[in-house]
Amino acid sequence: MKKRQFAMLCLAVTLCLSACGKTDSEQQSASVPFGTYVYTYEDGSTSQITVDAHTFRIQNGDYSSCASFAIASRIFAASAEVKKEGLQLSDAEKNRIIDEANHFDFAAYDGLEVPYDLEELYGTDVNLNAKNENGEPIWGLGLTYYGDDRTIGFGDGYYVLQE
């Protein structure tokens, strides 16, 4: 399971890198089929993600990987920002980001409609970047739609579109 979490963490960093330099129109040209995506756990229980034009809703989700994704994404973004000024991100700032992500209650969003922005990736793959009520990113809570197999990646699982 640790190898899969590491792979998903690497994916999160790659996804952040892919967003660099894209215009708003490029980011909004992507699409995701609306509907309900389902993941079935080993014990037979399920988790669902419902996607519409402006929001997604996760029900019974596994949020255990969200903090790791948030940490990787935020540290990468913050490092890129300070690097523009020829600086490096301080250990204190990295620790603040880690502490904040580890104490954020991602599960509080379970069952709630979460607004998102689309971000086109490679081919038919698309990120659904979660936003809070102020329009700010909710680092670590985003989804990735994989167009080739019509699934959504979240946490440690792949949710299949129900047709």
Short mmCIF file of N, CA and C in Angstrom, two decimals:
data_model
loop_
_atom_site.label_atom_id
_atom_site.label_comp_id
_atom_site.label_asym_id
_atom_site.label_seq_id
_atom_site.Cartn_x
_atom_site.Cartn_y
_atom_site.Cartn_z
N MET A 1 0.82 -1.19 0.00
CA MET A 1 0.00 0.00 0.00
C MET A 1 0.87 1.26 0.00
N LYS A 2 2.04 1.19 0.68
CA LYS A 2 2.93 2.35 0.73
C LYS A 2 3.44 2.71 -0.66
N LYS A 3 3.74 1.70 -1.50
CA LYS A 3 4.23 1.97 -2.84
C LYS A 3 3.16 2.69 -3.65
N ARG A 4 1.91 2.30 -3.46
CA ARG A 4 0.82 2.94 -4.20
C ARG A 4 0.64 4.39 -3.74
N GLN A 5 0.77 4.63 -2.42
CA GLN A 5 0.66 5.99 -1.92
C GLN A 5 1.80 6.85 -2.48
N PHE A 6 3.00 6.27 -2.55
CA PHE A 6 4.12 7.01 -3.10
C PHE A 6 3.87 7.33 -4.57
N ALA A 7 3.34 6.35 -5.31
CA ALA A 7 3.04 6.57 -6.72
C ALA A 7 2.00 7.67 -6.89
N MET A 8 0.97 7.67 -6.04
CA MET A 8 -0.06 8.70 -6.11
C MET A 8 0.53 10.07 -5.73
N LEU A 9 1.47 10.09 -4.78
CA LEU A 9 2.12 11.33 -4.39
C LEU A 9 2.93 11.87 -5.57
N CYS A 10 3.65 10.99 -6.25
CA CYS A 10 4.41 11.41 -7.44
C CYS A 10 3.47 11.94 -8.51
N LEU A 11 2.31 11.30 -8.65
CA LEU A 11 1.32 11.77 -9.62
C LEU A 11 0.85 13.17 -9.26
N ALA A 12 0.64 13.43 -7.97
CA ALA A 12 0.18 14.76 -7.55
C ALA A 12 1.20 15.83 -7.94
N VAL A 13 2.48 15.54 -7.73
CA VAL A 13 3.52 16.50 -8.10
C VAL A 13 3.56 16.68 -9.61
N THR A 14 3.45 15.59 -10.36
CA THR A 14 3.43 15.66 -11.82
C THR A 14 2.26 16.50 -12.31
N LEU A 15 1.11 16.33 -11.68
CA LEU A 15 -0.07 17.08 -12.09
C LEU A 15 0.12 18.57 -11.83
N CYS A 16 0.77 18.90 -10.73
CA CYS A 16 1.06 20.31 -10.46
C CYS A 16 1.99 20.87 -11.52
N LEU A 17 3.00 20.10 -11.88
CA LEU A 17 3.94 20.55 -12.91
C LEU A 17 3.24 20.76 -14.24
N SER A 18 2.27 19.92 -14.56
CA SER A 18 1.61 20.01 -15.86
C SER A 18 0.77 21.27 -15.99
N ALA A 19 0.38 21.87 -14.87
CA ALA A 19 -0.48 23.05 -14.92
C ALA A 19 0.31 24.32 -15.24
N CYS A 20 1.62 24.28 -15.05
CA CYS A 20 2.42 25.48 -15.26
C CYS A 20 2.31 25.97 -16.70
N GLY A 21 2.02 27.25 -16.86
CA GLY A 21 2.01 27.88 -18.16
C GLY A 21 0.73 27.73 -18.95
N LYS A 22 -0.29 27.09 -18.40
CA LYS A 22 -1.55 26.94 -19.14
C LYS A 22 -2.42 28.18 -18.95
N THR A 23 -3.08 28.59 -20.02
CA THR A 23 -4.00 29.72 -19.93
C THR A 23 -5.33 29.25 -19.40
N ASP A 24 -6.18 30.19 -18.97
CA ASP A 24 -7.50 29.84 -18.47
C ASP A 24 -8.31 29.09 -19.52
N SER A 25 -8.22 29.51 -20.80
CA SER A 25 -9.00 28.84 -21.84
C SER A 25 -8.51 27.41 -22.06
N GLU A 26 -7.20 27.17 -21.93
CA GLU A 26 -6.69 25.81 -22.06
C GLU A 26 -7.18 24.94 -20.91
N GLN A 27 -7.23 25.52 -19.71
CA GLN A 27 -7.66 24.76 -18.55
C GLN A 27 -9.15 24.45 -18.63
N GLN A 28 -9.95 25.31 -19.19
CA GLN A 28 -11.39 25.11 -19.23
C GLN A 28 -11.85 24.34 -20.47
N SER A 29 -10.94 23.99 -21.40
CA SER A 29 -11.36 23.27 -22.60
C SER A 29 -11.52 21.77 -22.33
N ALA A 30 -11.12 21.31 -21.17
CA ALA A 30 -11.22 19.91 -20.81
C ALA A 30 -12.65 19.55 -20.44
N SER A 31 -12.95 18.24 -20.44
CA SER A 31 -14.30 17.83 -20.05
C SER A 31 -14.26 16.52 -19.28
N VAL A 32 -15.28 16.34 -18.45
CA VAL A 32 -15.45 15.14 -17.64
C VAL A 32 -16.91 14.71 -17.77
N PRO A 33 -17.18 13.45 -18.09
CA PRO A 33 -18.58 13.01 -18.15
C PRO A 33 -19.24 13.15 -16.77
N PHE A 34 -20.40 13.77 -16.75
CA PHE A 34 -21.13 13.92 -15.50
C PHE A 34 -21.76 12.59 -15.14
N GLY A 35 -21.96 12.39 -13.86
CA GLY A 35 -22.59 11.16 -13.39
C GLY A 35 -21.97 10.70 -12.09
N THR A 36 -22.23 9.44 -11.76
CA THR A 36 -21.75 8.86 -10.51
C THR A 36 -20.67 7.82 -10.81
N TYR A 37 -19.57 7.96 -10.09
CA TYR A 37 -18.44 7.05 -10.19
C TYR A 37 -18.38 6.27 -8.87
N VAL A 38 -18.13 4.96 -8.95
CA VAL A 38 -18.18 4.11 -7.76
C VAL A 38 -16.87 3.35 -7.58
N TYR A 39 -16.44 3.26 -6.33
CA TYR A 39 -15.29 2.44 -5.94
C TYR A 39 -15.80 1.40 -4.95
N THR A 40 -15.42 0.14 -5.13
CA THR A 40 -15.82 -0.93 -4.22
C THR A 40 -14.61 -1.39 -3.43
N TYR A 41 -14.73 -1.32 -2.10
CA TYR A 41 -13.66 -1.76 -1.21
C TYR A 41 -13.65 -3.29 -1.13
N GLU A 42 -12.56 -3.84 -0.58
CA GLU A 42 -12.42 -5.29 -0.46
C GLU A 42 -13.55 -5.92 0.35
N ASP A 43 -14.09 -5.19 1.32
CA ASP A 43 -15.17 -5.74 2.15
C ASP A 43 -16.54 -5.63 1.49
N GLY A 44 -16.59 -5.09 0.27
CA GLY A 44 -17.85 -4.98 -0.46
C GLY A 44 -18.55 -3.64 -0.30
N SER A 45 -18.10 -2.83 0.65
CA SER A 45 -18.70 -1.50 0.80
C SER A 45 -18.26 -0.61 -0.36
N THR A 46 -18.99 0.47 -0.58
CA THR A 46 -18.68 1.33 -1.72
C THR A 46 -18.50 2.78 -1.29
N SER A 47 -17.85 3.51 -2.15
CA SER A 47 -17.70 4.95 -2.05
C SER A 47 -18.13 5.50 -3.40
N GLN A 48 -18.75 6.68 -3.39
CA GLN A 48 -19.24 7.27 -4.64
C GLN A 48 -18.73 8.69 -4.79
N ILE A 49 -18.51 9.07 -6.04
CA ILE A 49 -18.22 10.45 -6.40
C ILE A 49 -19.22 10.84 -7.48
N THR A 50 -19.98 11.88 -7.22
CA THR A 50 -20.94 12.38 -8.20
C THR A 50 -20.41 13.70 -8.75
N VAL A 51 -20.35 13.80 -10.07
CA VAL A 51 -19.81 14.99 -10.73
C VAL A 51 -20.90 15.63 -11.57
N ASP A 52 -21.08 16.96 -11.39
CA ASP A 52 -21.96 17.72 -12.29
C ASP A 52 -21.15 18.86 -12.89
N ALA A 53 -21.80 19.79 -13.52
CA ALA A 53 -21.10 20.85 -14.26
C ALA A 53 -20.24 21.76 -13.39
N HIS A 54 -20.59 21.89 -12.11
CA HIS A 54 -19.87 22.87 -11.28
C HIS A 54 -19.34 22.30 -9.97
N THR A 55 -19.84 21.13 -9.55
CA THR A 55 -19.43 20.57 -8.26
C THR A 55 -19.21 19.07 -8.36
N PHE A 56 -18.49 18.55 -7.37
CA PHE A 56 -18.45 17.10 -7.17
C PHE A 56 -18.77 16.83 -5.71
N ARG A 57 -19.26 15.62 -5.45
CA ARG A 57 -19.60 15.22 -4.08
C ARG A 57 -19.05 13.82 -3.85
N ILE A 58 -18.25 13.69 -2.81
CA ILE A 58 -17.69 12.40 -2.42
C ILE A 58 -18.52 11.87 -1.26
N GLN A 59 -18.92 10.61 -1.35
CA GLN A 59 -19.67 10.00 -0.27
C GLN A 59 -18.94 8.74 0.19
N ASN A 60 -18.70 8.66 1.49
CA ASN A 60 -18.02 7.51 2.10
C ASN A 60 -16.61 7.37 1.55
N GLY A 61 -15.92 8.49 1.37
CA GLY A 61 -14.58 8.47 0.79
C GLY A 61 -13.50 8.09 1.77
N ASP A 62 -12.37 7.64 1.25
CA ASP A 62 -11.18 7.35 2.04
C ASP A 62 -10.25 8.56 1.89
N TYR A 63 -10.15 9.35 2.94
CA TYR A 63 -9.40 10.61 2.90
C TYR A 63 -7.98 10.46 3.45
N SER A 64 -7.54 9.22 3.67
CA SER A 64 -6.25 9.00 4.33
C SER A 64 -5.05 9.50 3.53
N SER A 65 -5.16 9.62 2.22
CA SER A 65 -4.03 10.07 1.40
C SER A 65 -4.06 11.57 1.11
N CYS A 66 -5.14 12.24 1.47
CA CYS A 66 -5.30 13.66 1.11
C CYS A 66 -4.20 14.54 1.68
N ALA A 67 -3.81 14.31 2.93
CA ALA A 67 -2.78 15.16 3.54
C ALA A 67 -1.46 15.03 2.78
N SER A 68 -1.10 13.81 2.37
CA SER A 68 0.15 13.61 1.61
C SER A 68 0.11 14.36 0.29
N PHE A 69 -1.03 14.29 -0.40
CA PHE A 69 -1.16 15.01 -1.66
C PHE A 69 -1.11 16.52 -1.44
N ALA A 70 -1.76 16.98 -0.38
CA ALA A 70 -1.76 18.41 -0.08
C ALA A 70 -0.35 18.91 0.22
N ILE A 71 0.38 18.15 1.00
CA ILE A 71 1.75 18.53 1.36
C ILE A 71 2.61 18.64 0.10
N ALA A 72 2.59 17.61 -0.73
CA ALA A 72 3.42 17.62 -1.95
C ALA A 72 3.05 18.78 -2.86
N SER A 73 1.76 18.98 -3.08
CA SER A 73 1.30 20.03 -3.98
C SER A 73 1.64 21.42 -3.46
N ARG A 74 1.38 21.64 -2.17
CA ARG A 74 1.61 22.98 -1.60
C ARG A 74 3.09 23.31 -1.51
N ILE A 75 3.90 22.33 -1.11
CA ILE A 75 5.35 22.59 -1.03
C ILE A 75 5.90 22.86 -2.42
N PHE A 76 5.46 22.10 -3.41
CA PHE A 76 5.91 22.34 -4.78
C PHE A 76 5.53 23.75 -5.24
N ALA A 77 4.27 24.13 -5.03
CA ALA A 77 3.80 25.45 -5.47
C ALA A 77 4.52 26.57 -4.73
N ALA A 78 4.68 26.42 -3.42
CA ALA A 78 5.36 27.45 -2.63
C ALA A 78 6.83 27.55 -3.02
N SER A 79 7.47 26.42 -3.26
CA SER A 79 8.88 26.43 -3.68
C SER A 79 9.05 27.13 -5.02
N ALA A 80 8.14 26.86 -5.95
CA ALA A 80 8.21 27.51 -7.26
C ALA A 80 8.04 29.02 -7.12
N GLU A 81 7.17 29.44 -6.22
CA GLU A 81 6.92 30.87 -6.03
C GLU A 81 8.15 31.60 -5.48
N VAL A 82 8.78 31.03 -4.45
CA VAL A 82 9.95 31.71 -3.88
C VAL A 82 11.17 31.58 -4.78
N LYS A 83 11.21 30.53 -5.59
CA LYS A 83 12.34 30.36 -6.51
C LYS A 83 12.38 31.48 -7.54
N LYS A 84 11.21 32.05 -7.88
CA LYS A 84 11.16 33.18 -8.81
C LYS A 84 11.98 34.35 -8.30
N GLU A 85 12.09 34.45 -6.98
CA GLU A 85 12.86 35.53 -6.36
C GLU A 85 14.28 35.09 -6.01
N GLY A 86 14.67 33.91 -6.49
CA GLY A 86 16.01 33.40 -6.23
C GLY A 86 16.19 32.85 -4.83
N LEU A 87 15.10 32.52 -4.16
CA LEU A 87 15.16 32.02 -2.79
C LEU A 87 14.75 30.56 -2.74
N GLN A 88 14.91 29.97 -1.55
CA GLN A 88 14.44 28.62 -1.31
C GLN A 88 13.40 28.65 -0.20
N LEU A 89 12.49 27.70 -0.23
CA LEU A 89 11.47 27.60 0.80
C LEU A 89 12.14 27.20 2.11
N SER A 90 11.86 27.93 3.17
CA SER A 90 12.50 27.66 4.46
C SER A 90 11.93 26.39 5.08
N ASP A 91 12.73 25.79 5.96
CA ASP A 91 12.25 24.61 6.69
C ASP A 91 11.04 24.95 7.54
N ALA A 92 11.03 26.15 8.10
CA ALA A 92 9.90 26.57 8.93
C ALA A 92 8.62 26.63 8.10
N GLU A 93 8.72 27.13 6.87
CA GLU A 93 7.54 27.20 6.00
C GLU A 93 7.10 25.79 5.58
N LYS A 94 8.06 24.93 5.26
CA LYS A 94 7.72 23.55 4.92
C LYS A 94 7.00 22.87 6.09
N ASN A 95 7.54 23.07 7.29
CA ASN A 95 6.93 22.46 8.49
C ASN A 95 5.53 23.02 8.74
N ARG A 96 5.33 24.31 8.47
CA ARG A 96 4.00 24.90 8.64
C ARG A 96 3.01 24.26 7.66
N ILE A 97 3.43 24.07 6.42
CA ILE A 97 2.58 23.44 5.41
C ILE A 97 2.24 22.01 5.82
N ILE A 98 3.24 21.27 6.28
CA ILE A 98 3.03 19.88 6.71
C ILE A 98 2.06 19.82 7.88
N ASP A 99 2.28 20.68 8.88
CA ASP A 99 1.41 20.69 10.06
C ASP A 99 -0.02 21.05 9.69
N GLU A 100 -0.17 22.05 8.85
CA GLU A 100 -1.51 22.48 8.42
C GLU A 100 -2.24 21.36 7.68
N ALA A 101 -1.55 20.69 6.77
CA ALA A 101 -2.18 19.60 6.00
C ALA A 101 -2.53 18.42 6.90
N ASN A 102 -1.65 18.10 7.84
CA ASN A 102 -1.92 16.97 8.73
C ASN A 102 -3.07 17.23 9.69
N HIS A 103 -3.40 18.49 9.92
CA HIS A 103 -4.50 18.83 10.84
C HIS A 103 -5.78 19.26 10.12
N PHE A 104 -5.75 19.27 8.79
CA PHE A 104 -6.93 19.67 8.03
C PHE A 104 -7.93 18.51 8.00
N ASP A 105 -9.20 18.81 8.20
CA ASP A 105 -10.24 17.78 8.25
C ASP A 105 -10.85 17.57 6.86
N PHE A 106 -10.18 16.78 6.03
CA PHE A 106 -10.66 16.52 4.67
C PHE A 106 -12.02 15.81 4.70
N ALA A 107 -12.20 14.93 5.68
CA ALA A 107 -13.45 14.16 5.77
C ALA A 107 -14.66 15.06 6.04
N ALA A 108 -14.43 16.28 6.49
CA ALA A 108 -15.55 17.21 6.72
C ALA A 108 -16.28 17.52 5.42
N TYR A 109 -15.63 17.29 4.28
CA TYR A 109 -16.25 17.54 2.98
C TYR A 109 -17.06 16.34 2.48
N ASP A 110 -17.03 15.22 3.20
CA ASP A 110 -17.77 14.03 2.78
C ASP A 110 -19.26 14.35 2.69
N GLY A 111 -19.84 14.08 1.54
CA GLY A 111 -21.26 14.32 1.33
C GLY A 111 -21.62 15.74 0.92
N LEU A 112 -20.64 16.64 0.89
CA LEU A 112 -20.90 18.04 0.52
C LEU A 112 -20.58 18.27 -0.96
N GLU A 113 -21.28 19.22 -1.56
CA GLU A 113 -20.97 19.61 -2.93
C GLU A 113 -19.77 20.54 -2.90
N VAL A 114 -18.73 20.17 -3.62
CA VAL A 114 -17.47 20.93 -3.64
C VAL A 114 -17.28 21.52 -5.04
N PRO A 115 -17.19 22.85 -5.15
CA PRO A 115 -16.93 23.46 -6.46
C PRO A 115 -15.53 23.07 -6.96
N TYR A 116 -15.38 23.08 -8.27
CA TYR A 116 -14.08 22.72 -8.84
C TYR A 116 -13.80 23.52 -10.11
N ASP A 117 -12.52 23.59 -10.46
CA ASP A 117 -12.06 24.10 -11.74
C ASP A 117 -11.46 22.93 -12.49
N LEU A 118 -11.63 22.92 -13.81
CA LEU A 118 -11.02 21.88 -14.63
C LEU A 118 -9.62 22.31 -15.06
N GLU A 119 -8.73 21.34 -15.11
CA GLU A 119 -7.37 21.58 -15.57
C GLU A 119 -6.99 20.44 -16.51
N GLU A 120 -6.82 20.75 -17.77
CA GLU A 120 -6.47 19.72 -18.76
C GLU A 120 -5.06 19.22 -18.51
N LEU A 121 -4.89 17.92 -18.63
CA LEU A 121 -3.58 17.31 -18.44
C LEU A 121 -3.08 16.77 -19.77
N TYR A 122 -2.87 15.47 -19.84
CA TYR A 122 -2.37 14.83 -21.05
C TYR A 122 -3.50 14.09 -21.73
N GLY A 123 -3.61 14.23 -23.05
CA GLY A 123 -4.65 13.51 -23.78
C GLY A 123 -6.03 13.87 -23.26
N THR A 124 -6.73 12.86 -22.77
CA THR A 124 -8.09 13.07 -22.27
C THR A 124 -8.16 13.13 -20.75
N ASP A 125 -7.01 13.19 -20.07
CA ASP A 125 -6.98 13.25 -18.61
C ASP A 125 -7.21 14.68 -18.13
N VAL A 126 -7.95 14.81 -17.03
CA VAL A 126 -8.36 16.12 -16.52
C VAL A 126 -8.30 16.12 -14.99
N ASN A 127 -7.81 17.20 -14.41
CA ASN A 127 -7.90 17.39 -12.96
C ASN A 127 -9.15 18.16 -12.63
N LEU A 128 -9.81 17.79 -11.54
CA LEU A 128 -10.91 18.57 -10.97
C LEU A 128 -10.35 19.15 -9.68
N ASN A 129 -9.92 20.41 -9.73
CA ASN A 129 -9.28 21.06 -8.59
C ASN A 129 -10.33 21.65 -7.66
N ALA A 130 -10.43 21.08 -6.47
CA ALA A 130 -11.44 21.49 -5.49
C ALA A 130 -11.18 22.90 -4.99
N LYS A 131 -12.28 23.62 -4.73
CA LYS A 131 -12.21 24.99 -4.20
C LYS A 131 -13.11 25.09 -2.97
N ASN A 132 -12.73 25.96 -2.04
CA ASN A 132 -13.59 26.19 -0.89
C ASN A 132 -14.62 27.27 -1.21
N GLU A 133 -15.41 27.67 -0.22
CA GLU A 133 -16.47 28.65 -0.44
C GLU A 133 -15.94 30.02 -0.84
N ASN A 134 -14.64 30.28 -0.62
CA ASN A 134 -14.02 31.54 -1.02
C ASN A 134 -13.33 31.45 -2.38
N GLY A 135 -13.45 30.30 -3.04
CA GLY A 135 -12.82 30.11 -4.34
C GLY A 135 -11.35 29.76 -4.27
N GLU A 136 -10.84 29.49 -3.07
CA GLU A 136 -9.44 29.13 -2.89
C GLU A 136 -9.28 27.62 -3.02
N PRO A 137 -8.11 27.15 -3.47
CA PRO A 137 -7.92 25.70 -3.63
C PRO A 137 -8.00 24.96 -2.30
N ILE A 138 -8.57 23.77 -2.36
CA ILE A 138 -8.52 22.85 -1.22
C ILE A 138 -7.46 21.83 -1.60
N TRP A 139 -6.23 22.11 -1.24
CA TRP A 139 -5.10 21.27 -1.60
C TRP A 139 -5.31 19.86 -1.07
N GLY A 140 -5.12 18.86 -1.93
CA GLY A 140 -5.21 17.46 -1.52
C GLY A 140 -6.58 16.83 -1.73
N LEU A 141 -7.61 17.63 -2.02
CA LEU A 141 -8.96 17.08 -2.18
C LEU A 141 -9.36 16.94 -3.64
N GLY A 142 -8.51 17.29 -4.56
CA GLY A 142 -8.86 17.22 -5.97
C GLY A 142 -8.97 15.80 -6.50
N LEU A 143 -9.57 15.69 -7.68
CA LEU A 143 -9.77 14.42 -8.36
C LEU A 143 -9.05 14.46 -9.70
N THR A 144 -8.76 13.29 -10.25
CA THR A 144 -8.22 13.20 -11.60
C THR A 144 -9.10 12.27 -12.42
N TYR A 145 -9.61 12.78 -13.54
CA TYR A 145 -10.41 11.97 -14.45
C TYR A 145 -9.48 11.42 -15.52
N TYR A 146 -9.51 10.09 -15.70
CA TYR A 146 -8.70 9.42 -16.71
C TYR A 146 -9.62 9.06 -17.87
N GLY A 147 -9.55 9.83 -18.95
CA GLY A 147 -10.47 9.69 -20.06
C GLY A 147 -10.38 8.39 -20.82
N ASP A 148 -9.18 7.80 -20.89
CA ASP A 148 -9.02 6.57 -21.66
C ASP A 148 -9.83 5.41 -21.08
N ASP A 149 -9.95 5.37 -19.74
CA ASP A 149 -10.72 4.27 -19.14
C ASP A 149 -11.94 4.76 -18.36
N ARG A 150 -12.26 6.05 -18.48
CA ARG A 150 -13.46 6.64 -17.87
C ARG A 150 -13.54 6.37 -16.37
N THR A 151 -12.43 6.62 -15.67
CA THR A 151 -12.38 6.47 -14.22
C THR A 151 -11.91 7.77 -13.59
N ILE A 152 -12.17 7.89 -12.29
CA ILE A 152 -11.67 9.02 -11.51
C ILE A 152 -10.76 8.46 -10.43
N GLY A 153 -9.58 9.06 -10.31
CA GLY A 153 -8.66 8.68 -9.25
C GLY A 153 -8.85 9.59 -8.06
N PHE A 154 -9.01 8.98 -6.89
CA PHE A 154 -9.10 9.73 -5.64
C PHE A 154 -8.54 8.85 -4.53
N GLY A 155 -7.67 9.43 -3.70
CA GLY A 155 -7.09 8.65 -2.62
C GLY A 155 -6.31 7.48 -3.19
N ASP A 156 -6.60 6.30 -2.70
CA ASP A 156 -5.90 5.11 -3.16
C ASP A 156 -6.71 4.28 -4.14
N GLY A 157 -7.78 4.86 -4.71
CA GLY A 157 -8.62 4.05 -5.58
C GLY A 157 -9.02 4.73 -6.86
N TYR A 158 -9.57 3.92 -7.75
CA TYR A 158 -10.07 4.40 -9.03
C TYR A 158 -11.57 4.13 -9.07
N TYR A 159 -12.33 5.18 -9.27
CA TYR A 159 -13.79 5.12 -9.28
C TYR A 159 -14.26 4.96 -10.72
N VAL A 160 -15.19 4.03 -10.95
CA VAL A 160 -15.66 3.69 -12.29
C VAL A 160 -17.00 4.37 -12.54
N LEU A 161 -17.14 5.00 -13.71
CA LEU A 161 -18.38 5.66 -14.10
C LEU A 161 -19.49 4.63 -14.25
N GLN A 162 -20.61 4.88 -13.58
CA GLN A 162 -21.78 4.00 -13.70
C GLN A 162 -22.64 4.49 -14.84
N GLU A 163 -22.91 3.61 -15.78
CA GLU A 163 -23.69 4.02 -16.96
C GLU A 163 -25.04 3.36 -16.99
#
